[in-house]
Short mmCIF file of C-alpha atoms in Angstrom, two decimals:
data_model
loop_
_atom_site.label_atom_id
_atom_site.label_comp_id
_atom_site.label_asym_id
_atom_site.label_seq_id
_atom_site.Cartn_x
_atom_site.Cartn_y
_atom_site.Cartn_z
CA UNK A 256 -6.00 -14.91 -7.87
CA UNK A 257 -3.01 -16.37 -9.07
CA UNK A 258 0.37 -17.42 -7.64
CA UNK A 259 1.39 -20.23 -5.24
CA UNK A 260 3.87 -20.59 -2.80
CA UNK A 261 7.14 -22.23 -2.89
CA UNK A 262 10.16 -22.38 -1.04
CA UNK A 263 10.86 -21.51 2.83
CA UNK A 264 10.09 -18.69 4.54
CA UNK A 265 13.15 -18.74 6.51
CA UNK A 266 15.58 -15.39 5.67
CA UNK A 267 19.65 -15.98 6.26
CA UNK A 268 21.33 -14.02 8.85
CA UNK A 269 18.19 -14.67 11.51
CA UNK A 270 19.77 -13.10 14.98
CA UNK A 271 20.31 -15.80 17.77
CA UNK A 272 18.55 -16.03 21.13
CA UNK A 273 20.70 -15.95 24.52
CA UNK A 274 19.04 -17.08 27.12
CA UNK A 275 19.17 -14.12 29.62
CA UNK A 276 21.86 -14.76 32.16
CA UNK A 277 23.21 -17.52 29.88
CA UNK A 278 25.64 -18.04 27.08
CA UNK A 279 25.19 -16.93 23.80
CA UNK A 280 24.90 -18.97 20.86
CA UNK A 281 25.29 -18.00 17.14
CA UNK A 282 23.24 -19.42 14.26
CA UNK A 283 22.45 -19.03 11.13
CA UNK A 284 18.43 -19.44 9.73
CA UNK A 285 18.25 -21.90 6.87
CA UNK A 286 16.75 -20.68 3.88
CA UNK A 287 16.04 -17.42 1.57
CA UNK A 288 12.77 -16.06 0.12
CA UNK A 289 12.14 -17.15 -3.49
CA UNK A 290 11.96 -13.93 -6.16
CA UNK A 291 11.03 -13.77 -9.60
CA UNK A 292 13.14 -16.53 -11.71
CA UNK A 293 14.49 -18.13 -7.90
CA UNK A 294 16.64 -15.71 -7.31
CA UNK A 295 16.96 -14.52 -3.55
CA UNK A 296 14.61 -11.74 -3.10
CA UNK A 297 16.88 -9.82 -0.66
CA UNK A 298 14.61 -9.84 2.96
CA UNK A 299 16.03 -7.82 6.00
CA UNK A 300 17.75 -10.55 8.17
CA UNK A 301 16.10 -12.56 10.11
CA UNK A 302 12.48 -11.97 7.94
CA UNK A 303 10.53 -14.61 8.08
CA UNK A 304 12.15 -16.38 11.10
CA UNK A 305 10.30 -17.09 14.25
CA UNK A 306 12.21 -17.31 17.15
CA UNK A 307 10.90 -18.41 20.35
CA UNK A 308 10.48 -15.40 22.50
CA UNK A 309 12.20 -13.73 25.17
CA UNK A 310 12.66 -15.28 28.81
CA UNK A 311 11.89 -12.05 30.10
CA UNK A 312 8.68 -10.35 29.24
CA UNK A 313 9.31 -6.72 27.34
CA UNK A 314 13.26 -7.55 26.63
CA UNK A 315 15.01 -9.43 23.93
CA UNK A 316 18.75 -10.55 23.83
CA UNK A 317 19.58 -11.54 20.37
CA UNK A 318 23.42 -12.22 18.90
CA UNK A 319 24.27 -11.31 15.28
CA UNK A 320 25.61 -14.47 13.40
CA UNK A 321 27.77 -14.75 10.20
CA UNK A 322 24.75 -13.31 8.28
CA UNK A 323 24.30 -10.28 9.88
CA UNK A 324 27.54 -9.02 9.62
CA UNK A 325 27.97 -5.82 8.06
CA UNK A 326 24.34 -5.35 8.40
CA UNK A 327 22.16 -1.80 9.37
CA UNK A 328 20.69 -2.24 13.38
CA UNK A 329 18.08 -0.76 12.04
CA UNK A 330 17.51 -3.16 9.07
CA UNK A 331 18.78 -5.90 11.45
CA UNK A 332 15.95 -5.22 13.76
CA UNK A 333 13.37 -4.93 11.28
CA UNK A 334 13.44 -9.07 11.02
CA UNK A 335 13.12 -9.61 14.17
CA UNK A 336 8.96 -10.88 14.45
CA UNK A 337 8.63 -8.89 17.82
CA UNK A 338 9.91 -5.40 16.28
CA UNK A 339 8.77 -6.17 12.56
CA UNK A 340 9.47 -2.98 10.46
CA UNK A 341 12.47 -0.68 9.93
CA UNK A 342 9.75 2.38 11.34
CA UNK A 343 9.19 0.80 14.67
CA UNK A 344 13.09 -0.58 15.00
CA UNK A 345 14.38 3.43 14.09
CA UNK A 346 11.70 4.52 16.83
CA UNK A 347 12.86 1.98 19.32
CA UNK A 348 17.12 3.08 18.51
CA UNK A 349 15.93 6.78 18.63
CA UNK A 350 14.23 5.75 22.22
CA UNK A 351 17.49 4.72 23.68
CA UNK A 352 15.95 0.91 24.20
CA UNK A 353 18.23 -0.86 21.94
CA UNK A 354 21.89 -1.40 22.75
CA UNK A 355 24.83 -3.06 21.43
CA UNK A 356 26.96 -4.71 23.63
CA UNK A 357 25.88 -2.40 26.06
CA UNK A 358 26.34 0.88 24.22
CA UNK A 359 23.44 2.83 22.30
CA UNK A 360 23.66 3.38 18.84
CA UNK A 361 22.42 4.89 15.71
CA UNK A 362 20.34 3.23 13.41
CA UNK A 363 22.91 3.10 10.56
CA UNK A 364 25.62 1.56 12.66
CA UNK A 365 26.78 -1.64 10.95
CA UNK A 366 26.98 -4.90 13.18
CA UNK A 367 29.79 -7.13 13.60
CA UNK A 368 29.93 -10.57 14.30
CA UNK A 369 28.90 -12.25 17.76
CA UNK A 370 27.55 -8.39 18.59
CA UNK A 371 25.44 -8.55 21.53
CA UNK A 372 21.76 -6.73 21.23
CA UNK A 373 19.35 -5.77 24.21
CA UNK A 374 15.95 -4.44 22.99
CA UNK A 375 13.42 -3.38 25.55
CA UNK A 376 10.13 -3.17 23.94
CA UNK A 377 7.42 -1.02 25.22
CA UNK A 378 4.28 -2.39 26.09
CA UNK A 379 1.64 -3.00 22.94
CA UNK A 380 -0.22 0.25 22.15
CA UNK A 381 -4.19 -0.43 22.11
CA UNK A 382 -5.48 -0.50 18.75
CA UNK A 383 -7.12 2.65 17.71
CA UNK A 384 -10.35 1.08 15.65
CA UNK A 385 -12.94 -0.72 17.93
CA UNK A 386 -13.78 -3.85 15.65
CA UNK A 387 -17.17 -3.42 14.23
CA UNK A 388 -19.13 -6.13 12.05
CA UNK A 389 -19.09 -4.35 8.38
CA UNK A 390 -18.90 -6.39 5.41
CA UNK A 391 -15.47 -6.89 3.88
CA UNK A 392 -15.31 -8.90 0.47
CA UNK A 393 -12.19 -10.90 0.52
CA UNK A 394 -10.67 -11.68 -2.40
CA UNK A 395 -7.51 -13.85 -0.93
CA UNK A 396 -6.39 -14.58 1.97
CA UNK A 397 -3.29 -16.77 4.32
CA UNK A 398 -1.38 -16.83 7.50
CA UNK A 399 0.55 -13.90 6.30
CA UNK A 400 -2.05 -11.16 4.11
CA UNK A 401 -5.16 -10.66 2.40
CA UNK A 402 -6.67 -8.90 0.11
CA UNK A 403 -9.57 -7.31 0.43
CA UNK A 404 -11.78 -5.35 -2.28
CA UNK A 405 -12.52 -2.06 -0.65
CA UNK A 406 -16.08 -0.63 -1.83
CA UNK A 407 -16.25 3.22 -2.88
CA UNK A 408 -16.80 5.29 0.03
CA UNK A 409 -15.51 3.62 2.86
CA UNK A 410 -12.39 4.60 4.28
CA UNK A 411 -8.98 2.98 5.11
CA UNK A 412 -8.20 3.54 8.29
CA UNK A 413 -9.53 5.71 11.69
CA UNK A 414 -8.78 9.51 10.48
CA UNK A 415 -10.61 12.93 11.82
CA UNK A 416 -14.09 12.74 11.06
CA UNK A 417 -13.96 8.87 10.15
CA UNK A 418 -13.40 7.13 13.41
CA UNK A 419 -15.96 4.14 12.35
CA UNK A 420 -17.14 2.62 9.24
CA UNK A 421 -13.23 1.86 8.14
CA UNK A 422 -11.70 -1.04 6.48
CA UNK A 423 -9.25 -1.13 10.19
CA UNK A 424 -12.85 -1.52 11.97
CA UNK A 425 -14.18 -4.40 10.11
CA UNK A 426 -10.30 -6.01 9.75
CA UNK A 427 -10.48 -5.37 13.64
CA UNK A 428 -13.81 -7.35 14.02
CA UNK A 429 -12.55 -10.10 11.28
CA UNK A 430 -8.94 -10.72 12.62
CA UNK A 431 -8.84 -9.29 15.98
CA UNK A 432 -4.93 -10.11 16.38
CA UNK A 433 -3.72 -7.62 14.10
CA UNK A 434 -1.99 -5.20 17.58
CA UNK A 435 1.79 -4.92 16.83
CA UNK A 436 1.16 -5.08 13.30
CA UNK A 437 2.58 -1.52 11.78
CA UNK A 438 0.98 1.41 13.71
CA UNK A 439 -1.89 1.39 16.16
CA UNK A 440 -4.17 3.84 14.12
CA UNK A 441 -3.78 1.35 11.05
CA UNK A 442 -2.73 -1.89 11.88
CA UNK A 443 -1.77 -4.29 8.59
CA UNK A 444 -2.30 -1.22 6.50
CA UNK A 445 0.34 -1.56 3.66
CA UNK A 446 -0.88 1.03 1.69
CA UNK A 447 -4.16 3.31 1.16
CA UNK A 448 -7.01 4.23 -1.33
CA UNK A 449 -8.75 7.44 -1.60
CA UNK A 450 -12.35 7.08 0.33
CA UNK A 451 -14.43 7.41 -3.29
CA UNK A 452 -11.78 4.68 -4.82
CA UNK A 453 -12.94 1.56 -5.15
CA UNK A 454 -10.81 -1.85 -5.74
CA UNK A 455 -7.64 -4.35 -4.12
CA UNK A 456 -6.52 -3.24 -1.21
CA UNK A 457 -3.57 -5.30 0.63
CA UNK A 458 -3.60 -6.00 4.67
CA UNK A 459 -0.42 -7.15 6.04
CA UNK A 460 -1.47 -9.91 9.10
CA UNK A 461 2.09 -9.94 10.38
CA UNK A 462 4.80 -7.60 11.28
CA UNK A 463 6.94 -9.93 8.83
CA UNK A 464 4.81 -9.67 5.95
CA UNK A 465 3.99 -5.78 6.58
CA UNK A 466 7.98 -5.02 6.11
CA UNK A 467 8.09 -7.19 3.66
CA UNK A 468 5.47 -5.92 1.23
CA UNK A 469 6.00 -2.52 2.49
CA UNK A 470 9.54 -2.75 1.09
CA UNK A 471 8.25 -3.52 -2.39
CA UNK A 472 6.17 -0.36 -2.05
CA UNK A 473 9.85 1.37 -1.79
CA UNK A 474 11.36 -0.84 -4.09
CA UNK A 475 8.53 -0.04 -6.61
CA UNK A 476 8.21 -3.91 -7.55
CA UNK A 477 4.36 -3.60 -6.90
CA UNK A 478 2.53 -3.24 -9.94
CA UNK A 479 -0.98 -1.67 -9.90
CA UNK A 480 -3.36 -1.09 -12.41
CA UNK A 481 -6.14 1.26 -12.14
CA UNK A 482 -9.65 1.35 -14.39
CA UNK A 483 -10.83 5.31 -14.41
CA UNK A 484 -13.48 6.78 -17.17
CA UNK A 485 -11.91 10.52 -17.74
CA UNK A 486 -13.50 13.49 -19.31
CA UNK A 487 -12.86 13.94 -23.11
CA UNK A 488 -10.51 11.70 -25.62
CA UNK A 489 -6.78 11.67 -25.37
CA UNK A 490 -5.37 11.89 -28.96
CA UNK A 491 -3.05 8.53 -29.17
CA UNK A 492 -4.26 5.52 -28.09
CA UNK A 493 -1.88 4.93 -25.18
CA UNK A 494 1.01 7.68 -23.48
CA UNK A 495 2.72 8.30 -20.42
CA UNK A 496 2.46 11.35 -17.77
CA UNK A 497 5.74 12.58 -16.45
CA UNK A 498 4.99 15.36 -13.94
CA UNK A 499 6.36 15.66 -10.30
CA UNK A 500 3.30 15.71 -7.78
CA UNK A 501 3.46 17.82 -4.56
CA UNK A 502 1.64 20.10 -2.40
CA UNK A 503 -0.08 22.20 -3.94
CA UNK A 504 1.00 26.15 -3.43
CA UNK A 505 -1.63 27.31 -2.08
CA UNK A 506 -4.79 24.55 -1.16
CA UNK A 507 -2.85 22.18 1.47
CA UNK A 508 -5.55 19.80 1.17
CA UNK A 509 -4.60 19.59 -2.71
CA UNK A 510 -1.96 18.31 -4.55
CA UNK A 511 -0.42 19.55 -7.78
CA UNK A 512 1.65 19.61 -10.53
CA UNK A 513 2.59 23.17 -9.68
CA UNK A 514 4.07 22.30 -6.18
CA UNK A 515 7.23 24.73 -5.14
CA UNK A 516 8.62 20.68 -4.01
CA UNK A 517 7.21 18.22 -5.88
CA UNK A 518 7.97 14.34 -6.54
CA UNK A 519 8.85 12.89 -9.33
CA UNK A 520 5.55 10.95 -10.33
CA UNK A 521 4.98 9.01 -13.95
CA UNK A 522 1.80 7.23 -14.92
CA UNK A 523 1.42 5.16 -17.76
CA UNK A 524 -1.82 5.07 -19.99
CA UNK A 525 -4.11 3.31 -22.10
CA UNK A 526 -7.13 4.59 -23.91
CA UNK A 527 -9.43 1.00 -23.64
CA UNK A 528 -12.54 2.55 -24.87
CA UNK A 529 -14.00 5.78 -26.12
CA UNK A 530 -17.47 7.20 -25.56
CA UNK A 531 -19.06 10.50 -26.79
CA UNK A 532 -17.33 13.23 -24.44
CA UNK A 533 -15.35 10.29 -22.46
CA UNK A 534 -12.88 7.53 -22.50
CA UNK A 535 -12.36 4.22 -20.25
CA UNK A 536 -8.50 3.85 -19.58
CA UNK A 537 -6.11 1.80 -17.76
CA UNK A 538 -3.63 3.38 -15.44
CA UNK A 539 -0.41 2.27 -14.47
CA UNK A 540 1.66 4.49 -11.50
CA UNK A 541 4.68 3.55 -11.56
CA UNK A 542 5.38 6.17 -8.41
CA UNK A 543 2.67 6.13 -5.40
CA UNK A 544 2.37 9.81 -5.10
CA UNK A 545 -1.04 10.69 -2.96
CA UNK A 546 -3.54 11.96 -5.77
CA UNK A 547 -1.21 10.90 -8.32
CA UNK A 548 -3.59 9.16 -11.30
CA UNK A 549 -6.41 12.09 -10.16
CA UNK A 550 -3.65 15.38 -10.42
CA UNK A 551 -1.99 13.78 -13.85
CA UNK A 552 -5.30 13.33 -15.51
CA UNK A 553 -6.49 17.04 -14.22
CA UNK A 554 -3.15 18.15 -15.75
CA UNK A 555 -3.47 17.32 -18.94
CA UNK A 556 -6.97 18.25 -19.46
CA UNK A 557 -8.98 15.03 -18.72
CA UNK A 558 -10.00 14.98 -15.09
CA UNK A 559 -11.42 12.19 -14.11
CA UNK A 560 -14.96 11.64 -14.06
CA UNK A 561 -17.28 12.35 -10.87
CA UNK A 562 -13.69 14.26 -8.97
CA UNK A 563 -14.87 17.08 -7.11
CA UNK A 564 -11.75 18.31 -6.08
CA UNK A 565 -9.53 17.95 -9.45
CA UNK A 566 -12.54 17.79 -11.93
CA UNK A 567 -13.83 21.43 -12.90
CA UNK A 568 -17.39 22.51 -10.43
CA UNK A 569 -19.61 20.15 -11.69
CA UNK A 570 -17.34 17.45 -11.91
CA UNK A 571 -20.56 14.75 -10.93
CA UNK A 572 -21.97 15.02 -14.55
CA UNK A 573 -20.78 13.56 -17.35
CA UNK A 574 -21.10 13.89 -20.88
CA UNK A 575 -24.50 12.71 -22.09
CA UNK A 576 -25.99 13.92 -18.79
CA UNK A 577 -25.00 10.69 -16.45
CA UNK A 578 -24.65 11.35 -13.09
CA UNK A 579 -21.88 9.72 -10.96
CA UNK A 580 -21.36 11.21 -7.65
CA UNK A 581 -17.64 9.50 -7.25
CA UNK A 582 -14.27 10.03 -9.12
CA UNK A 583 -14.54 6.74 -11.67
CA UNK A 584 -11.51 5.55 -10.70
CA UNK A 585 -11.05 1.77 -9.57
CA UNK A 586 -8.03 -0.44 -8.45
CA UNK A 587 -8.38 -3.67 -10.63
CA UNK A 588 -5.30 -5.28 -10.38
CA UNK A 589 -1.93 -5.42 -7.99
CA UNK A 590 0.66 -8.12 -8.44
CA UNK A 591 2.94 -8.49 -5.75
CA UNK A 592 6.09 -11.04 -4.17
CA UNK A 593 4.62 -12.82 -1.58
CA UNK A 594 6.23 -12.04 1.95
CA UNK A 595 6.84 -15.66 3.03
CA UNK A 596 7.32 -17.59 -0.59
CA UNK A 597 8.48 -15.24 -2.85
CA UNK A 598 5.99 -16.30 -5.27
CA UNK A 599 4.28 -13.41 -7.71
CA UNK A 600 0.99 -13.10 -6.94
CA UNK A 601 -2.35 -11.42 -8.92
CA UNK A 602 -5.59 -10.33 -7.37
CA UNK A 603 -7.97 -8.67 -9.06
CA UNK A 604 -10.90 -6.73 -8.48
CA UNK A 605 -14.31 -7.03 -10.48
CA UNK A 606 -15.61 -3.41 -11.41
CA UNK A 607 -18.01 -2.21 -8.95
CA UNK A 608 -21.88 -2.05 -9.76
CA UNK A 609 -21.94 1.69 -10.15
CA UNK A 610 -19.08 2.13 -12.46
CA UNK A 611 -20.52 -1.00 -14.52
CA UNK A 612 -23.42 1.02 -14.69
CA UNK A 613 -21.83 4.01 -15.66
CA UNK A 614 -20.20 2.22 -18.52
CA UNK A 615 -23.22 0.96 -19.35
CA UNK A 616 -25.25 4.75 -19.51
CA UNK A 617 -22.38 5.75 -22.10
CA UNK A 618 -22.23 2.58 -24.02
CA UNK A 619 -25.70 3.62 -24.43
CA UNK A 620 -25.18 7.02 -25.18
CA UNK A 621 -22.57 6.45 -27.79
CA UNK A 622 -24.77 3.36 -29.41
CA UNK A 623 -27.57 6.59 -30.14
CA UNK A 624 -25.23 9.44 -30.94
CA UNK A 625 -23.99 6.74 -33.43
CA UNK A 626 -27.58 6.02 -34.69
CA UNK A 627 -28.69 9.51 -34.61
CA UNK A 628 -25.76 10.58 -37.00
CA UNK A 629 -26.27 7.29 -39.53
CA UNK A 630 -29.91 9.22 -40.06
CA UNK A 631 -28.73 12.49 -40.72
#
């Protein structure tokens, strides 16, 4: 792991507290989140910033100062610490519980100066995963995230069919205080990986933080990079995959290249390593499409090994006879801006035991092929 923070936390254009039944006072939070190069890195107002709460249990009164002027309610809302995210603030304006000097608005009305805000806040929804002591290797971790290297076959969060055994249940039984933190069915949850996908996974611990990184998810300033052994050799050593990704036209449960409304999605390659019938290569989305590194690969003829659903029927067996009964696909590496500092941050994820074996059965297998043709 590498990074550090620096800087404040603090975002400009934090909303002011008014005592209910008092006057109002207007203020401005000192401080910005440090990007790349100390530049600002652009945080909703008020990100970062917490205010003591409410006198009132369930209500907020908060006054827009000189920062917030011109500003979204919606985006607005989103840094306050008891709303957190620009989801839960549109669902809260769409509700009818937030209103501006005492009228209701929309969620792209722009705020003025000295604007008055009343937010009633429903009560906390009970969190959907009952905490559970699994094991959950940690590969960083603070007041505001961690990171967590989720092993192949466990699932992200409480789904039909999975309701125990998820990364949720053992964040549930690690953290416990995690309610309020994105939705109830996946609190933290910044972003997923397939079930069979092994690798970094990133858990948001505040409602701050979750915006925050969840807006470089949007922003695409999140860089992954993904470790997958495919079926067959691409011809040059590196290329890039420029195919939209969508539902696919007639399997809902798949996606395609083929969809009637698909996404723009483009992956960037590397060929790392060749074996007889196989190649190791690093993948690098630079779109988060669902599927997206397992459809592009399909597409152009080199499925991923061990994918049951993209790879042809007997997808488990690779060249050489191996089996693998996963797709070989692995999230090494994510860099990030962390939420509070604005420092980049790298964690990285070893390879698993069962894909280091599997690169070890066709290191193997090409080390014999090799011998076997030096004799002929």
């Amino acid at each position: 792991m590498t990074g550090a923070r620096r800087g404040a936390g603090g975002g400009a254009g934090a909303p002011a507290r008014a005592p209910l039944g008092g006057a109002a006072r207007s203020c401005a939070a000192v401080g910005a989140l440090e990007g790349r190069g100390g530049t600002p890195a652009g945080p909703s107002p008020g990100l970062g910033v917490r205010p003591p709460a409410a006198s009132v249990p369930g209500r907020l009164e908060l006054v827009v100062p000189a920062g917030g002027a011109g500003v979204r309610l919606d985006r607005f809302l989103a840094g306050v610490a008891e709303v957190g995210t620009r989801s839960q603030a549109k669902r809260l304006i769409d509700a009818g519980r937030v209103r501006v000097d005492g009228v209701a608005r929309k969620s792209a009305h722009l705020l003025g100066v000295g604007a008055r805000l009343e937010v009633e806040l429903p009560e906390p929804e009970p969190l959907a995963a009952e905490p559970e002591p699994l094991p959950l290797a940690v590969l960083y971790e603070d007041a505001d995230l961690l990171a967590v290297d989720k092993p192949p076959g466990m699932v992200v969060h409480p789904a039909p069919g999975a309701r125990r055994g998820t990364v949720v249940n053992a964040l549930a039984h690690r953290l416990g205080t995690l309610a309020g933190v994105g939705r109830p069915d996946r609190p933290g949850i910044v972003h997923r990986l397939d079930r069979d996908t092994s690798g970094v996974l990133l858990v948001a611990r505040t409602a701050p933080a979750l915006e925050a990184l969840a807006r470089q998810f949007r922003t695409r300033t999140v860089q992954k990079v993904y470790l997958a052994v495919v079926r067959g050799h691409l011809g040059p050593v590196s290329g890039t995959i420029d195919r939209a990704v969508g539902r696919h036209p007639r399997e809902r449960k798949r996606m395609s290249v083929h969809s009637r409304r698909g996404r723009a999605a483009l992956t960037r390659w590397t060929a790392l390593e060749r074996f007889p019938g196989a190649t190791l290569m690093r993948l690098e989305p630079e779109t988060g499409r669902t599927h997206q590194l397992r459809v592009h690969l399909a597409a152009v003829g080199h499925p991923i090994v061990g994918d049951r659903v993209y790879g042809p029927r007997h997808a488990g067996r690779t060249a050489g006879g191996l089996a693998f009964p996963r797709q070989a696909l692995h999230a090494a590496e994510i860099r990030f801006d962390h939420p509070s500092s604005g420092a980049r941050m790298v964690v990285r994820a070893p390879l698993p035991p069962d894909l280091e074996q599997l690169l070890a059965g066709l290191r193997q297998a090409g080390s014999s092929t090799a011998k076997s043709s030096r004799s002929a």
